[in-house]
Amino acid sequence: MELGIRRLLPMFVTLALFFVASGCEKADRSLPQDVGTVQNISLMQDKGVTSEVEKIKIGFSMDTLEEERWLRDRALFKSAVESLGAEVEILAANGDDALQVLQAETLISNGVDLLVIVPHNAEATATIVKKAHLAGIKVLSYDRLIKNAEIDLYVSFDNERVGELQAEAITKIVPKGKYVYIGGADTDNNAHLFKKGVFNVLQPLIDKGEITVVYDQWTKNWLPSNAYANMKEALIANGGKVDAVIAANDATAGMSIEALEEAGLAGSIPVAGQDAELSAAQRIVEGTQTMTVYKPIPTLAEEAARLAVAMAKGEFIDTDRKVNNGKVEVPSVLLPPIAVNRANIDETVIADGFHLKEDVYRNKRE
Ligand code: BGC
């Protein structure tokens, strides 16, 4: 069948040229999701010709550029898309739902062939998906899942595993005691997955009466200042007697450590974070943060760019994994996260070039 298609390709290209000349080159966008063999053939015509006629354009709608990681995602995604011969327009919404919807509409009206979205609010962004689909544009959910919408692909890390890695590391050090959980933003589906992973590990120990979770709150909008207030509250509520802290990311871990510092407890209570931010890597070698979870952003950005460009060209993407987002089983690619502590930081984030050794050890006194 494939050979047959290849033999027929020159004929399709001629035919497709005709369609492109008559302005029909993006006709495949409105195809239903169950793209069949015949439809695949017509998509291949499009693919062959579009690159000669116009560059594929990807729209990247981001929630925020606040954390160090998102700047990396933006730069790496851009260069990955460009190295595939496509172009990308990127807008970031500063954590504002209405602005993110507006920016996505702008990208749609600027003629992008495919939308990649990091949602600020898992539910509110569903409206963007509807609008994109009406315009015949497919949507890839990047790092965070959009809920209750017919998204076409989800590319992320195994976020439940992130939480498990955090809790596995901390319960090894503190198998019994009072735990504080500083959660992420309630509006981010990932925050729920991280928490689920943490409790997968803690629950059996809670049931045995060995661990008590004495504080468990979300951090509104992932704001480090809110995490700081939460940690302060946790310390006050427990008379400063807590034994371990699991924070949903490195920014919230950093501010929790600041609150611990003020109580004279930094370095004596294990703290987990996530993202392998430079400041967290430094705290790990300095001894105030116990571990972080490293998610190699280059792999995520490159994989998402490759799949986005392929989908924009009309290729049908199927995956082994599916994630239910409340509406559909979303084809998903979930990359493995890596636990990082003082013992393996050199062989992981530093060996990968994610951070330079001199930066990580900059403040470390021998
Ligand atoms: C991401 C984390 C990030 C957090 C705050 C989550 O959805 O997976 O890596 O730290 O958002 O931006």
Short mmCIF file of C-alpha atoms and ligand atoms in Angstrom, two decimals:
data_model
loop_
_atom_site.label_atom_id
_atom_site.label_comp_id
_atom_site.label_asym_id
_atom_site.label_seq_id
_atom_site.Cartn_x
_atom_site.Cartn_y
_atom_site.Cartn_z
CA MET A 1 0.00 0.00 0.00
CA GLU A 2 2.78 2.40 1.04
CA LEU A 3 4.77 1.58 -2.11
CA GLY A 4 1.70 2.24 -4.17
CA ILE A 5 1.33 5.63 -2.56
CA ARG A 6 4.95 6.47 -3.21
CA ARG A 7 4.63 5.50 -6.90
CA LEU A 8 1.54 7.63 -7.22
CA LEU A 9 3.10 10.56 -5.38
CA PRO A 10 4.26 12.53 -8.46
CA MET A 11 0.69 12.43 -9.75
CA PHE A 12 -0.63 13.59 -6.36
CA VAL A 13 1.91 16.40 -6.27
CA THR A 14 0.69 17.63 -9.65
CA LEU A 15 -2.90 17.39 -8.47
CA ALA A 16 -2.03 19.08 -5.18
CA LEU A 17 -0.27 21.90 -7.01
CA PHE A 18 -3.54 22.46 -8.77
CA PHE A 19 -5.37 22.60 -5.43
CA VAL A 20 -2.77 24.90 -3.89
CA ALA A 21 -2.98 27.20 -6.90
CA SER A 22 -6.71 27.36 -6.37
CA GLY A 23 -6.26 28.25 -2.69
CA CYS A 24 -7.23 24.88 -1.21
CA GLU A 25 -3.92 23.96 0.34
CA LYS A 26 -5.23 23.82 3.91
CA ALA A 27 -8.33 21.83 3.12
CA ASP A 28 -7.17 18.94 5.32
CA ARG A 29 -7.53 21.02 8.50
CA SER A 30 -11.23 20.38 8.69
CA LEU A 31 -10.88 16.62 8.38
CA PRO A 32 -12.40 14.55 11.17
CA GLN A 33 -10.04 12.99 13.70
CA ASP A 34 -10.29 9.42 12.41
CA VAL A 35 -8.14 10.15 9.41
CA GLY A 36 -8.28 7.07 7.22
CA THR A 37 -5.92 5.76 4.60
CA VAL A 38 -7.41 7.66 1.70
CA GLN A 39 -7.41 10.87 3.67
CA ASN A 40 -3.82 10.21 4.58
CA ILE A 41 -2.97 10.16 0.90
CA SER A 42 -4.51 13.55 0.35
CA LEU A 43 -2.62 14.81 3.39
CA MET A 44 0.63 13.65 1.82
CA GLN A 45 -0.04 15.71 -1.29
CA ASP A 46 -0.45 18.69 0.94
CA LYS A 47 2.75 17.95 2.82
CA GLY A 48 4.81 17.71 -0.34
CA VAL A 49 3.63 21.02 -1.66
CA THR A 50 3.08 23.24 1.35
CA SER A 51 6.80 23.44 2.11
CA GLU A 52 7.45 24.77 -1.41
CA VAL A 53 4.60 27.23 -1.27
CA GLU A 54 4.61 28.52 2.30
CA LYS A 55 6.26 27.68 5.60
CA ILE A 56 4.27 25.82 8.23
CA LYS A 57 3.49 28.23 11.05
CA ILE A 58 3.03 27.06 14.64
CA GLY A 59 1.36 29.23 17.30
CA PHE A 60 2.71 28.79 20.85
CA SER A 61 0.43 30.16 23.56
CA MET A 62 2.15 30.17 26.94
CA ASP A 63 0.75 30.82 30.41
CA THR A 64 3.75 32.56 31.91
CA LEU A 65 7.48 33.17 31.60
CA GLU A 66 7.87 33.56 35.36
CA GLU A 67 9.76 30.39 36.23
CA GLU A 68 13.20 29.76 34.78
CA ARG A 69 11.92 26.66 32.99
CA TRP A 70 9.42 28.48 30.76
CA LEU A 71 12.14 30.70 29.29
CA ARG A 72 13.97 27.54 28.41
CA ASP A 73 10.82 25.95 26.95
CA ARG A 74 10.25 29.03 24.81
CA ALA A 75 13.80 29.21 23.44
CA LEU A 76 14.12 25.48 22.84
CA PHE A 77 10.70 25.10 21.25
CA LYS A 78 11.41 28.02 18.91
CA SER A 79 14.75 26.65 17.74
CA ALA A 80 13.35 23.12 17.38
CA VAL A 81 10.46 24.34 15.21
CA GLU A 82 12.81 26.46 13.10
CA SER A 83 15.25 23.63 12.60
CA LEU A 84 12.35 21.68 11.11
CA GLY A 85 11.92 24.41 8.50
CA ALA A 86 8.77 25.85 10.08
CA GLU A 87 8.16 29.12 11.88
CA VAL A 88 6.60 29.94 15.23
CA GLU A 89 4.76 32.86 16.81
CA ILE A 90 4.88 32.89 20.61
CA LEU A 91 2.69 34.82 23.06
CA ALA A 92 2.68 34.59 26.87
CA ALA A 93 -0.28 35.62 29.03
CA ASN A 94 1.25 36.42 32.46
CA GLY A 95 -1.14 34.08 34.19
CA ASP A 96 -4.22 35.90 32.86
CA ASP A 97 -6.96 33.58 31.54
CA ALA A 98 -8.77 36.20 29.47
CA LEU A 99 -5.49 37.36 27.96
CA GLN A 100 -4.51 33.81 27.06
CA VAL A 101 -7.81 33.32 25.20
CA LEU A 102 -7.33 36.65 23.40
CA GLN A 103 -3.75 35.79 22.45
CA ALA A 104 -4.81 32.39 21.13
CA GLU A 105 -7.46 34.11 19.00
CA THR A 106 -4.77 36.42 17.68
CA LEU A 107 -2.60 33.45 16.74
CA ILE A 108 -5.57 31.82 15.00
CA SER A 109 -6.36 34.95 13.02
CA ASN A 110 -2.65 35.35 12.18
CA GLY A 111 -3.02 32.12 10.25
CA VAL A 112 -1.13 29.54 12.31
CA ASP A 113 -1.41 25.97 11.04
CA LEU A 114 -1.40 24.45 14.51
CA LEU A 115 -1.70 25.70 18.10
CA VAL A 116 0.51 24.54 20.96
CA ILE A 117 -0.83 25.61 24.35
CA VAL A 118 0.54 25.69 27.89
CA PRO A 119 -2.73 26.45 29.69
CA HIS A 120 -2.81 28.74 32.70
CA ASN A 121 -6.21 27.36 33.60
CA ALA A 122 -6.91 23.76 32.62
CA GLU A 123 -10.66 24.37 32.22
CA ALA A 124 -10.77 27.94 30.87
CA THR A 125 -8.56 27.10 27.89
CA ALA A 126 -11.11 24.60 26.55
CA THR A 127 -12.74 27.50 24.74
CA ILE A 128 -9.52 28.06 22.77
CA VAL A 129 -9.63 24.46 21.56
CA LYS A 130 -13.17 24.94 20.26
CA LYS A 131 -12.21 28.12 18.45
CA ALA A 132 -9.11 26.52 16.92
CA HIS A 133 -11.09 23.52 15.72
CA LEU A 134 -13.72 25.76 14.16
CA ALA A 135 -10.88 27.30 12.17
CA GLY A 136 -9.64 23.80 11.24
CA ILE A 137 -6.55 24.07 13.45
CA LYS A 138 -5.40 21.19 15.64
CA VAL A 139 -4.25 21.72 19.22
CA LEU A 140 -1.35 20.22 21.14
CA SER A 141 -1.45 20.57 24.94
CA TYR A 142 2.13 21.26 26.11
CA ASP A 143 3.31 20.14 29.56
CA ARG A 144 -0.11 20.86 31.12
CA LEU A 145 -3.31 19.13 30.11
CA ILE A 146 -6.33 21.12 28.90
CA LYS A 147 -9.40 19.58 30.50
CA ASN A 148 -12.81 18.88 28.98
CA ALA A 149 -11.85 19.69 25.41
CA GLU A 150 -11.14 17.64 22.29
CA ILE A 151 -7.42 18.28 22.19
CA ASP A 152 -5.50 16.39 19.54
CA LEU A 153 -2.28 15.57 21.41
CA TYR A 154 -0.73 15.96 24.86
CA VAL A 155 3.04 16.02 25.32
CA SER A 156 4.42 16.22 28.84
CA PHE A 157 6.28 14.33 31.53
CA ASP A 158 4.78 11.64 33.71
CA ASN A 159 3.61 14.15 36.30
CA GLU A 160 2.17 11.65 38.75
CA ARG A 161 5.59 10.02 38.79
CA VAL A 162 7.12 13.42 39.67
CA GLY A 163 5.14 13.43 42.93
CA GLU A 164 6.03 9.80 43.64
CA LEU A 165 9.74 10.52 43.19
CA GLN A 166 9.49 13.43 45.63
CA ALA A 167 7.70 11.42 48.31
CA GLU A 168 9.91 8.33 47.81
CA ALA A 169 13.01 10.45 48.40
CA ILE A 170 11.65 12.21 51.50
CA THR A 171 10.07 9.17 53.16
CA LYS A 172 13.44 7.39 52.91
CA ILE A 173 14.89 10.12 55.12
CA VAL A 174 11.79 10.75 57.29
CA PRO A 175 9.79 7.49 57.47
CA LYS A 176 7.79 8.79 60.42
CA GLY A 177 6.71 12.30 61.34
CA LYS A 178 4.81 15.45 60.50
CA TYR A 179 4.67 16.36 56.81
CA VAL A 180 3.85 19.69 55.17
CA TYR A 181 2.57 19.65 51.60
CA ILE A 182 2.90 22.93 49.70
CA GLY A 183 0.83 22.29 46.58
CA GLY A 184 0.86 23.98 43.19
CA ALA A 185 -1.90 26.04 41.56
CA ASP A 186 -5.32 24.48 41.89
CA THR A 187 -6.12 25.58 38.33
CA ASP A 188 -3.21 23.57 36.86
CA ASN A 189 -3.97 19.91 36.16
CA ASN A 190 -0.30 19.10 36.80
CA ALA A 191 -0.62 20.32 40.39
CA HIS A 192 -3.30 17.67 40.94
CA LEU A 193 -1.13 14.98 39.36
CA PHE A 194 1.92 15.91 41.43
CA LYS A 195 -0.20 15.73 44.57
CA LYS A 196 -1.71 12.40 43.55
CA GLY A 197 1.79 10.99 43.09
CA VAL A 198 2.91 12.26 46.50
CA PHE A 199 -0.10 10.71 48.23
CA ASN A 200 0.36 7.40 46.34
CA VAL A 201 3.49 7.06 48.46
CA LEU A 202 2.36 8.79 51.68
CA GLN A 203 -1.08 7.21 52.06
CA PRO A 204 0.05 3.73 53.18
CA LEU A 205 2.28 5.39 55.80
CA ILE A 206 -0.55 7.68 56.87
CA ASP A 207 -2.79 4.62 57.21
CA LYS A 208 -0.19 2.94 59.43
CA GLY A 209 -0.13 6.06 61.60
CA GLU A 210 3.54 6.70 60.84
CA ILE A 211 3.09 9.92 58.93
CA THR A 212 0.68 12.80 59.57
CA VAL A 213 0.14 15.49 56.99
CA VAL A 214 -0.19 18.52 59.24
CA TYR A 215 -0.56 21.08 56.46
CA ASP A 216 -1.80 20.70 52.87
CA GLN A 217 -2.65 23.76 50.77
CA TRP A 218 -2.59 24.84 47.13
CA THR A 219 -0.37 27.76 46.13
CA LYS A 220 -2.59 30.20 44.26
CA ASN A 221 -1.20 30.87 40.76
CA TRP A 222 2.01 29.08 41.69
CA LEU A 223 3.18 32.38 43.24
CA PRO A 224 6.26 31.91 45.43
CA SER A 225 4.97 34.64 47.76
CA ASN A 226 1.86 32.54 48.40
CA ALA A 227 4.05 29.50 49.10
CA TYR A 228 6.00 31.56 51.61
CA ALA A 229 2.77 32.58 53.37
CA ASN A 230 1.64 28.93 53.37
CA MET A 231 4.87 27.70 54.90
CA LYS A 232 4.76 30.41 57.55
CA GLU A 233 1.21 29.37 58.37
CA ALA A 234 2.25 25.70 58.57
CA LEU A 235 5.02 26.55 61.02
CA ILE A 236 2.80 28.71 63.20
CA ALA A 237 -0.01 26.14 63.24
CA ASN A 238 2.43 23.45 64.39
CA GLY A 239 4.53 25.47 66.80
CA GLY A 240 7.52 25.11 64.46
CA LYS A 241 7.43 21.31 64.86
CA VAL A 242 7.38 19.84 61.39
CA ASP A 243 9.63 17.06 60.10
CA ALA A 244 9.50 17.27 56.30
CA VAL A 245 8.29 19.49 53.47
CA ILE A 246 7.23 18.48 49.97
CA ALA A 247 6.71 21.47 47.68
CA ALA A 248 5.17 21.19 44.24
CA ASN A 249 8.06 22.93 42.45
CA ASP A 250 11.40 24.57 43.08
CA ALA A 251 10.01 28.10 43.23
CA THR A 252 7.60 27.12 46.03
CA ALA A 253 10.34 25.02 47.68
CA GLY A 254 12.65 28.04 47.60
CA MET A 255 10.20 30.24 49.45
CA SER A 256 9.34 27.46 51.89
CA ILE A 257 13.04 27.23 52.68
CA GLU A 258 13.13 30.98 53.22
CA ALA A 259 10.34 30.60 55.81
CA LEU A 260 12.23 27.68 57.40
CA GLU A 261 15.39 29.81 57.45
CA GLU A 262 13.60 32.52 59.40
CA ALA A 263 12.54 29.87 61.93
CA GLY A 264 16.14 28.63 62.16
CA LEU A 265 15.18 25.34 60.52
CA ALA A 266 16.70 25.52 57.04
CA GLY A 267 18.99 22.57 56.38
CA SER A 268 17.61 20.51 59.26
CA ILE A 269 14.26 19.63 57.64
CA PRO A 270 14.22 17.75 54.32
CA VAL A 271 12.55 19.67 51.49
CA ALA A 272 11.62 18.37 48.03
CA GLY A 273 10.97 20.46 44.94
CA GLN A 274 10.80 19.99 41.19
CA ASP A 275 12.17 21.50 37.95
CA ALA A 276 15.91 21.38 38.65
CA GLU A 277 16.06 25.18 38.59
CA LEU A 278 19.55 26.59 39.05
CA SER A 279 18.71 28.05 42.48
CA ALA A 280 17.37 24.65 43.58
CA ALA A 281 20.47 22.87 42.29
CA GLN A 282 22.55 25.35 44.31
CA ARG A 283 20.45 24.76 47.43
CA ILE A 284 20.93 21.01 46.98
CA VAL A 285 24.73 21.24 46.98
CA GLU A 286 24.57 23.78 49.81
CA GLY A 287 22.33 21.48 51.89
CA THR A 288 19.06 23.42 52.33
CA GLN A 289 17.04 21.49 49.72
CA THR A 290 17.10 17.70 49.69
CA MET A 291 16.05 16.89 46.17
CA THR A 292 14.45 18.14 42.99
CA VAL A 293 12.88 16.36 40.05
CA TYR A 294 14.67 16.97 36.79
CA LYS A 295 12.53 17.07 33.67
CA PRO A 296 14.81 17.43 30.64
CA ILE A 297 13.12 20.36 28.89
CA PRO A 298 15.10 19.96 25.62
CA THR A 299 13.52 16.53 25.11
CA LEU A 300 10.03 17.89 25.77
CA ALA A 301 10.47 20.92 23.52
CA GLU A 302 11.99 18.92 20.68
CA GLU A 303 9.41 16.14 20.85
CA ALA A 304 6.54 18.63 20.98
CA ALA A 305 8.00 20.63 18.06
CA ARG A 306 8.48 17.50 15.95
CA LEU A 307 4.94 16.31 16.58
CA ALA A 308 3.44 19.78 16.13
CA VAL A 309 5.07 20.27 12.75
CA ALA A 310 4.12 16.74 11.65
CA MET A 311 0.48 17.33 12.65
CA ALA A 312 0.46 20.73 10.97
CA LYS A 313 1.57 18.97 7.79
CA GLY A 314 -1.45 16.73 8.13
CA GLU A 315 0.27 13.62 9.46
CA PHE A 316 -1.87 11.46 11.69
CA ILE A 317 -0.25 10.95 15.10
CA ASP A 318 -1.20 8.03 17.25
CA THR A 319 0.37 7.11 20.58
CA ASP A 320 0.36 4.08 22.88
CA ARG A 321 -0.71 6.16 25.87
CA LYS A 322 -4.03 7.89 26.22
CA VAL A 323 -4.99 10.27 29.03
CA ASN A 324 -8.62 11.00 29.84
CA ASN A 325 -9.17 14.76 30.14
CA GLY A 326 -12.82 14.52 31.17
CA LYS A 327 -14.04 14.61 27.59
CA VAL A 328 -11.84 12.42 25.39
CA GLU A 329 -9.01 9.92 25.58
CA VAL A 330 -6.18 12.20 24.51
CA PRO A 331 -3.26 10.60 22.62
CA SER A 332 -0.34 11.35 24.92
CA VAL A 333 3.43 11.27 25.08
CA LEU A 334 4.67 11.23 28.70
CA LEU A 335 8.42 11.50 29.22
CA PRO A 336 10.14 10.08 32.31
CA PRO A 337 11.23 12.47 35.11
CA ILE A 338 14.47 11.93 37.07
CA ALA A 339 15.02 12.31 40.83
CA VAL A 340 18.06 14.45 41.62
CA ASN A 341 19.87 14.84 44.93
CA ARG A 342 23.32 15.74 46.18
CA ALA A 343 24.66 12.30 45.22
CA ASN A 344 23.65 12.26 41.54
CA ILE A 345 23.50 15.94 40.58
CA ASP A 346 26.83 15.76 38.75
CA GLU A 347 25.77 12.77 36.64
CA THR A 348 22.34 14.17 35.80
CA VAL A 349 21.68 17.91 35.39
CA ILE A 350 25.36 18.83 35.15
CA ALA A 351 26.39 15.97 32.85
CA ASP A 352 23.46 16.84 30.58
CA GLY A 353 24.59 20.46 30.37
CA PHE A 354 21.28 21.57 31.90
CA HIS A 355 23.37 23.68 34.29
CA LEU A 356 27.09 24.43 34.36
CA LYS A 357 29.03 22.90 37.22
CA GLU A 358 30.56 26.27 38.16
CA ASP A 359 27.08 27.81 38.41
CA VAL A 360 25.71 25.02 40.60
CA TYR A 361 28.67 25.12 42.97
CA ARG A 362 29.09 28.93 42.84
CA ASN A 363 28.14 29.63 46.47
CA LYS A 364 29.36 26.38 47.93
CA ARG A 365 31.97 26.81 50.63
CA GLU A 366 34.40 23.90 50.95
C1 BGC B 1 4.97 22.59 35.51
C2 BGC B 1 6.11 22.84 36.46
C3 BGC B 1 6.14 24.32 36.85
C4 BGC B 1 4.77 24.78 37.30
C5 BGC B 1 4.72 26.28 37.56
C6 BGC B 1 3.68 23.06 36.12
O1 BGC B 1 2.60 22.82 35.31
O2 BGC B 1 4.91 21.22 35.16
O3 BGC B 1 7.32 22.45 35.86
O4 BGC B 1 7.06 24.55 37.86
O5 BGC B 1 3.80 24.46 36.36
O6 BGC B 1 4.93 27.01 36.42
#
